[in-house]
mmCIF file of C-alpha atoms in Angstrom:
data_model
loop_
_atom_site.group_PDB
_atom_site.id
_atom_site.type_symbol
_atom_site.label_atom_id
_atom_site.label_comp_id
_atom_site.label_asym_id
_atom_site.label_seq_id
_atom_site.Cartn_x
_atom_site.Cartn_y
_atom_site.Cartn_z
ATOM 1 C CA MET A 65 -134.727 -163.133 17.481
ATOM 2 C CA GLU A 66 -136.919 -160.505 15.988
ATOM 3 C CA PRO A 67 -135.576 -159.023 12.672
ATOM 4 C CA TYR A 68 -136.498 -155.452 13.920
ATOM 5 C CA ILE A 69 -137.293 -153.629 17.073
ATOM 6 C CA ILE A 70 -139.760 -150.722 17.566
ATOM 7 C CA GLU A 71 -139.793 -148.493 20.570
ATOM 8 C CA LYS A 72 -141.409 -145.472 21.579
ATOM 9 C CA ARG A 73 -138.739 -143.389 23.469
ATOM 10 C CA SER A 74 -139.456 -141.055 26.236
ATOM 11 C CA ASP A 75 -138.192 -138.100 24.328
ATOM 12 C CA ASN A 76 -141.535 -138.498 22.102
ATOM 13 C CA TYR A 77 -139.752 -140.125 18.937
ATOM 14 C CA ILE A 78 -140.060 -143.560 17.632
ATOM 15 C CA LEU A 79 -136.950 -145.914 17.140
ATOM 16 C CA PHE A 80 -136.766 -148.451 14.446
ATOM 17 C CA THR A 81 -133.929 -150.779 14.787
ATOM 18 C CA ILE A 82 -132.881 -153.359 12.264
ATOM 19 C CA ASN A 83 -132.105 -156.228 14.403
ATOM 20 C CA ARG A 84 -130.008 -158.545 12.167
ATOM 21 C CA HIS A 85 -126.618 -157.902 13.172
ATOM 22 C CA GLU A 86 -125.595 -161.182 11.945
ATOM 23 C CA LYS A 87 -126.546 -160.320 8.434
ATOM 24 C CA ARG A 88 -125.054 -156.609 8.745
ATOM 25 C CA ASN A 89 -128.559 -155.548 9.106
ATOM 26 C CA ALA A 90 -129.583 -156.425 5.486
ATOM 27 C CA ILE A 91 -133.234 -155.633 4.478
ATOM 28 C CA SER A 92 -135.537 -158.636 4.315
ATOM 29 C CA PHE A 93 -139.385 -158.857 3.514
ATOM 30 C CA GLU A 94 -139.914 -159.136 7.327
ATOM 31 C CA VAL A 95 -137.782 -155.832 7.768
ATOM 32 C CA MET A 96 -139.819 -153.906 5.177
ATOM 33 C CA ASP A 97 -143.157 -154.950 6.946
ATOM 34 C CA GLY A 98 -141.699 -153.656 10.126
ATOM 35 C CA LEU A 99 -140.614 -150.396 8.595
ATOM 36 C CA GLU A 100 -144.215 -149.934 7.369
ATOM 37 C CA LYS A 101 -145.360 -150.773 10.931
ATOM 38 C CA ALA A 102 -143.147 -148.010 12.532
ATOM 39 C CA ILE A 103 -144.250 -145.419 9.857
ATOM 40 C CA ASN A 104 -148.077 -146.364 10.554
ATOM 41 C CA LEU A 105 -147.176 -145.872 14.282
ATOM 42 C CA ALA A 106 -145.606 -142.630 13.851
ATOM 43 C CA LYS A 107 -148.607 -141.351 12.307
ATOM 44 C CA GLU A 108 -151.143 -142.835 14.697
ATOM 45 C CA GLN A 109 -149.430 -141.825 18.009
ATOM 46 C CA ASN A 110 -148.705 -138.342 16.968
ATOM 47 C CA VAL A 111 -144.959 -138.259 17.799
ATOM 48 C CA LYS A 112 -142.599 -135.659 16.892
ATOM 49 C CA ALA A 113 -139.838 -137.807 15.036
ATOM 50 C CA LEU A 114 -138.866 -141.003 13.739
ATOM 51 C CA VAL A 115 -135.399 -142.344 13.914
ATOM 52 C CA ILE A 116 -133.901 -145.583 11.887
ATOM 53 C CA THR A 117 -130.723 -147.330 12.973
ATOM 54 C CA GLY A 118 -129.070 -150.861 12.897
ATOM 55 C CA ALA A 119 -128.270 -153.169 15.732
ATOM 56 C CA GLY A 120 -124.591 -153.391 16.892
ATOM 57 C CA GLU A 121 -121.911 -151.064 15.801
ATOM 58 C CA SER A 122 -120.447 -152.352 12.543
ATOM 59 C CA ALA A 123 -123.433 -151.659 10.100
ATOM 60 C CA PHE A 124 -126.471 -149.325 9.739
ATOM 61 C CA CYS A 125 -127.767 -151.494 6.878
ATOM 62 C CA SER A 126 -125.898 -153.390 4.062
ATOM 63 C CA GLY A 127 -128.799 -153.173 1.681
ATOM 64 C CA GLY A 128 -131.149 -155.996 0.414
ATOM 65 C CA ASP A 129 -130.402 -159.618 1.620
ATOM 66 C CA LEU A 130 -128.953 -161.305 -1.214
ATOM 67 C CA SER A 131 -129.362 -164.706 0.248
ATOM 68 C CA VAL A 132 -133.068 -163.930 -0.081
ATOM 69 C CA PHE A 133 -133.294 -161.547 -3.055
ATOM 70 C CA HIS A 134 -131.079 -163.498 -5.390
ATOM 71 C CA GLY A 135 -133.777 -165.984 -5.884
ATOM 72 C CA LEU A 136 -135.639 -163.455 -7.835
ATOM 73 C CA LYS A 137 -134.807 -164.044 -11.490
ATOM 74 C CA THR A 138 -137.451 -162.191 -13.731
ATOM 75 C CA GLU A 139 -138.175 -158.646 -14.343
ATOM 76 C CA GLU A 140 -141.696 -159.275 -12.860
ATOM 77 C CA GLN A 141 -140.163 -160.934 -9.606
ATOM 78 C CA ALA A 142 -137.664 -158.276 -9.068
ATOM 79 C CA TYR A 143 -140.263 -155.358 -9.834
ATOM 80 C CA GLY A 144 -142.440 -156.919 -6.913
ATOM 81 C CA MET A 145 -139.867 -156.695 -4.287
ATOM 82 C CA LEU A 146 -138.351 -153.421 -5.646
ATOM 83 C CA SER A 147 -141.540 -151.628 -5.904
ATOM 84 C CA LYS A 148 -142.876 -152.894 -2.536
ATOM 85 C CA MET A 149 -139.729 -151.293 -0.887
ATOM 86 C CA SER A 150 -139.762 -148.083 -3.156
ATOM 87 C CA ASN A 151 -143.593 -147.384 -1.875
ATOM 88 C CA ILE A 152 -142.412 -147.679 1.838
ATOM 89 C CA LEU A 153 -139.430 -145.625 1.284
ATOM 90 C CA TYR A 154 -141.654 -142.914 -0.306
ATOM 91 C CA ARG A 155 -143.862 -143.138 2.690
ATOM 92 C CA LEU A 156 -140.988 -142.480 4.810
ATOM 93 C CA LEU A 157 -139.908 -139.839 2.684
ATOM 94 C CA THR A 158 -143.231 -138.180 3.078
ATOM 95 C CA LEU A 159 -143.830 -138.725 6.608
ATOM 96 C CA GLU A 160 -145.025 -135.477 8.060
ATOM 97 C CA ILE A 161 -142.634 -135.386 10.987
ATOM 98 C CA PRO A 162 -138.669 -135.122 11.136
ATOM 99 C CA THR A 163 -137.148 -138.566 10.102
ATOM 100 C CA VAL A 164 -133.233 -139.407 10.909
ATOM 101 C CA ALA A 165 -131.001 -142.087 9.616
ATOM 102 C CA LEU A 166 -129.013 -142.749 12.607
ATOM 103 C CA MET A 167 -126.005 -144.203 10.798
ATOM 104 C CA ASN A 168 -124.208 -146.141 13.442
ATOM 105 C CA GLY A 169 -122.184 -148.202 10.942
ATOM 106 C CA VAL A 170 -121.558 -148.868 7.144
ATOM 107 C CA ALA A 171 -124.381 -148.076 4.866
ATOM 108 C CA VAL A 172 -124.147 -149.967 1.442
ATOM 109 C CA GLY A 173 -126.541 -150.024 -1.475
ATOM 110 C CA GLY A 174 -129.890 -150.298 -0.383
ATOM 111 C CA GLY A 175 -128.796 -148.952 2.852
ATOM 112 C CA CYS A 176 -127.926 -145.650 1.485
ATOM 113 C CA GLU A 177 -131.261 -145.555 -0.110
ATOM 114 C CA LEU A 178 -132.968 -145.899 3.177
ATOM 115 C CA ALA A 179 -130.883 -143.302 4.590
ATOM 116 C CA ILE A 180 -131.541 -140.893 1.832
ATOM 117 C CA SER A 181 -135.157 -141.342 2.344
ATOM 118 C CA CYS A 182 -134.683 -139.843 5.681
ATOM 119 C CA ASP A 183 -134.841 -135.981 6.307
ATOM 120 C CA TYR A 184 -131.324 -136.201 8.033
ATOM 121 C CA ARG A 185 -128.524 -138.543 8.109
ATOM 122 C CA ILE A 186 -126.170 -138.444 11.149
ATOM 123 C CA ALA A 187 -123.111 -140.745 10.790
ATOM 124 C CA LYS A 188 -120.792 -142.221 13.180
ATOM 125 C CA GLU A 189 -117.223 -140.813 12.976
ATOM 126 C CA GLY A 190 -115.156 -143.065 10.478
ATOM 127 C CA ILE A 191 -117.934 -144.951 8.797
ATOM 128 C CA LYS A 192 -118.208 -145.454 5.092
ATOM 129 C CA ALA A 193 -121.334 -145.286 3.039
ATOM 130 C CA GLY A 194 -121.908 -145.732 -0.762
ATOM 131 C CA PHE A 195 -124.391 -146.418 -3.788
ATOM 132 C CA VAL A 196 -122.375 -149.656 -4.707
ATOM 133 C CA GLN A 197 -125.353 -150.980 -6.889
ATOM 134 C CA GLY A 198 -123.274 -150.598 -9.974
ATOM 135 C CA TYR A 199 -120.724 -153.417 -9.195
ATOM 136 C CA LEU A 200 -123.862 -155.737 -9.180
ATOM 137 C CA ALA A 201 -124.552 -154.566 -12.713
ATOM 138 C CA ILE A 202 -127.925 -152.886 -11.453
ATOM 139 C CA THR A 203 -128.946 -149.381 -10.300
ATOM 140 C CA SER A 204 -130.563 -148.237 -7.332
ATOM 141 C CA GLY A 205 -133.900 -149.824 -7.329
ATOM 142 C CA TRP A 206 -136.017 -148.550 -4.327
ATOM 143 C CA GLY A 207 -135.997 -144.890 -5.543
ATOM 144 C CA GLY A 208 -132.898 -143.736 -3.857
ATOM 145 C CA GLY A 209 -130.998 -142.560 -6.800
ATOM 146 C CA THR A 210 -133.925 -140.140 -7.672
ATOM 147 C CA MET A 211 -133.962 -138.982 -3.962
ATOM 148 C CA LEU A 212 -130.367 -138.503 -3.932
ATOM 149 C CA VAL A 213 -130.477 -136.032 -7.176
ATOM 150 C CA GLU A 214 -133.618 -134.395 -5.632
ATOM 151 C CA LYS A 215 -131.692 -133.659 -2.274
ATOM 152 C CA MET A 216 -128.089 -133.062 -3.344
ATOM 153 C CA GLN A 217 -126.227 -130.888 -5.778
ATOM 154 C CA SER A 218 -126.704 -132.848 -8.942
ATOM 155 C CA ASN A 219 -123.145 -133.380 -9.869
ATOM 156 C CA HIS A 220 -122.123 -134.769 -6.532
ATOM 157 C CA ALA A 221 -125.177 -137.134 -6.465
ATOM 158 C CA GLU A 222 -124.467 -138.509 -9.902
ATOM 159 C CA GLN A 223 -120.779 -138.785 -9.021
ATOM 160 C CA MET A 224 -121.722 -140.768 -6.165
ATOM 161 C CA LEU A 225 -123.973 -143.125 -8.003
ATOM 162 C CA MET A 226 -121.858 -143.617 -11.031
ATOM 163 C CA GLU A 227 -118.618 -144.367 -9.128
ATOM 164 C CA ALA A 228 -120.310 -146.699 -6.864
ATOM 165 C CA LYS A 229 -117.629 -146.622 -4.223
ATOM 166 C CA LEU A 230 -117.755 -146.278 -0.339
ATOM 167 C CA ASN A 231 -116.902 -142.823 0.698
ATOM 168 C CA HIS A 232 -115.532 -141.783 4.300
ATOM 169 C CA THR A 233 -117.690 -139.502 6.473
ATOM 170 C CA ASP A 234 -115.563 -136.458 5.745
ATOM 171 C CA LYS A 235 -116.165 -136.706 1.917
ATOM 172 C CA LEU A 236 -119.900 -137.511 2.817
ATOM 173 C CA LEU A 237 -120.224 -134.333 5.067
ATOM 174 C CA GLN A 238 -118.257 -132.527 2.036
ATOM 175 C CA ILE A 239 -120.593 -133.473 -0.535
ATOM 176 C CA GLY A 240 -123.872 -133.110 1.478
ATOM 177 C CA PHE A 241 -124.835 -136.612 1.840
ATOM 178 C CA ILE A 242 -124.811 -136.539 5.737
ATOM 179 C CA ASP A 243 -125.677 -133.720 7.745
ATOM 180 C CA SER A 244 -123.726 -134.357 11.045
ATOM 181 C CA VAL A 245 -120.990 -136.593 12.321
ATOM 182 C CA TYR A 246 -120.976 -137.926 15.915
ATOM 183 C CA SER A 247 -118.623 -139.875 18.240
ATOM 184 C CA GLY A 248 -119.692 -141.680 21.597
ATOM 185 C CA ASP A 249 -123.294 -142.763 22.061
ATOM 186 C CA SER A 250 -125.281 -142.826 19.009
ATOM 187 C CA LEU A 251 -128.745 -142.058 20.719
ATOM 188 C CA GLU A 252 -127.432 -139.278 22.823
ATOM 189 C CA ALA A 253 -125.912 -137.760 19.554
ATOM 190 C CA CYS A 254 -129.411 -138.204 17.701
ATOM 191 C CA GLU A 255 -131.471 -136.493 20.592
ATOM 192 C CA GLN A 256 -129.061 -133.668 20.793
ATOM 193 C CA PHE A 257 -129.423 -133.178 17.249
ATOM 194 C CA LEU A 258 -133.282 -133.198 17.443
ATOM 195 C CA LYS A 259 -133.725 -131.509 20.711
ATOM 196 C CA ASN A 260 -134.481 -127.871 18.874
ATOM 197 C CA MET A 261 -136.950 -129.574 16.840
ATOM 198 C CA THR A 262 -138.780 -131.786 19.045
ATOM 199 C CA ASP A 263 -139.232 -128.963 21.594
ATOM 200 C CA LYS A 264 -141.577 -127.354 19.112
ATOM 201 C CA GLN A 265 -145.394 -128.308 18.815
ATOM 202 C CA VAL A 266 -145.855 -131.201 16.406
ATOM 203 C CA GLU A 267 -148.365 -129.161 14.141
ATOM 204 C CA VAL A 268 -145.619 -126.744 13.489
ATOM 205 C CA LEU A 269 -143.377 -129.511 12.410
ATOM 206 C CA LYS A 270 -145.991 -130.945 10.407
ATOM 207 C CA ALA A 271 -146.652 -127.576 8.598
ATOM 208 C CA TYR A 272 -143.042 -127.140 7.731
ATOM 209 C CA LYS A 273 -142.802 -130.582 6.445
ATOM 210 C CA SER A 274 -145.881 -130.246 4.404
ATOM 211 C CA ILE A 275 -144.007 -127.504 2.196
ATOM 212 C CA LEU A 276 -141.364 -130.181 1.072
ATOM 213 C CA ILE A 277 -144.140 -132.800 0.565
ATOM 214 C CA ARG A 278 -146.122 -130.345 -1.691
ATOM 215 C CA LYS A 279 -142.949 -129.508 -3.750
ATOM 216 C CA TRP A 280 -142.381 -133.238 -4.509
ATOM 217 C CA GLU A 281 -145.835 -133.993 -5.202
ATOM 218 C CA GLN A 282 -145.963 -130.969 -7.667
ATOM 219 C CA SER A 283 -142.647 -132.298 -9.407
ATOM 220 C CA ASN A 284 -144.058 -135.715 -9.828
ATOM 221 C CA LEU A 285 -141.217 -137.417 -7.671
ATOM 222 C CA LYS A 286 -143.337 -140.495 -7.048
ATOM 223 C CA GLY A 287 -143.526 -140.940 -10.990
ATOM 224 C CA ARG A 288 -139.864 -140.411 -11.322
ATOM 225 C CA ILE A 289 -139.075 -142.912 -8.523
ATOM 226 C CA ASP A 290 -141.273 -145.480 -10.377
ATOM 227 C CA GLU A 291 -139.425 -145.038 -13.433
ATOM 228 C CA GLU A 292 -136.141 -145.530 -11.622
ATOM 229 C CA VAL A 293 -137.892 -148.912 -10.127
ATOM 230 C CA ARG A 294 -138.869 -150.090 -13.530
ATOM 231 C CA ARG A 295 -135.308 -149.473 -14.854
ATOM 232 C CA CYS A 296 -133.731 -151.520 -12.334
ATOM 233 C CA ALA A 297 -136.135 -154.375 -12.653
ATOM 234 C CA VAL A 298 -135.150 -154.794 -16.520
ATOM 235 C CA LEU A 299 -131.313 -154.731 -15.332
ATOM 236 C CA TRP A 300 -132.168 -157.238 -12.373
ATOM 237 C CA ALA A 301 -133.301 -159.848 -14.819
ATOM 238 C CA ASP A 302 -129.985 -159.517 -16.970
ATOM 239 C CA GLU A 303 -127.734 -162.345 -16.692
ATOM 240 C CA ALA A 304 -124.767 -159.980 -15.880
ATOM 241 C CA HIS A 305 -126.535 -158.949 -12.580
ATOM 242 C CA HIS A 306 -127.239 -162.608 -11.612
ATOM 243 C CA GLU A 307 -123.532 -163.624 -12.428
ATOM 244 C CA ALA A 308 -122.307 -160.442 -10.266
ATOM 245 C CA VAL A 309 -124.258 -161.464 -7.403
ATOM 246 C CA ALA A 310 -123.107 -165.164 -7.687
ATOM 247 C CA ASN A 311 -119.607 -164.070 -7.712
ATOM 248 C CA PHE A 312 -120.259 -161.778 -4.743
ATOM 249 C CA ILE A 313 -121.786 -164.555 -2.643
ATOM 250 C CA ALA A 314 -119.229 -167.035 -3.619
ATOM 251 C CA LYS A 315 -116.341 -164.582 -2.377
ATOM 252 C CA LYS A 316 -118.124 -164.098 1.171
#
């Protein structure tokens, strides 16, 4: 089974699905490559939106695949993986068209970093989401913490990062992490959310998105993300992280 699915939908958007239901749609190196392909395709085909979701109904994305990434022990090894994904998420963040995280299930750790990289987050009623990296003795390492502070009210963002707990949709909506809550069919809800954007000319959408991109470039957002990645790589190599991950895996 392919680890991801890329589809061009009739409504002129690209749908990227993490297709690892048995792994709660955890991100592997193959999923990273697929996400980069979807971003490239969105640019090449001049579509009006890119939507990211997870297979099944239980998880949007459970973060990095610990069964794979737990093998990364040193700061250098960790930085290679972290910087690869952070560069992909920065490309997603600065894609010139609207992007949507269609959160059809729980979003944990790196799953929240993927979600905050998108312009909008639409969540299924009753799901939970949280930056839980603190329980593994690391920080967000793909740039998601920096993006969260950039996009949300700073006190809410810092609390979400430091508490490292899962929050329900009502709380996530209240603090501004998600933009909309839906019930029923996820794609129908997403298309309904996007319809007043995708009925505009693509060049209009790109022109408005470029306002945000210029702001991020002028404030050195990429440099701030790189610093976040480097700090996480240092923590990753610490024995406290390796012990926390080993204990987590043993409990599963």
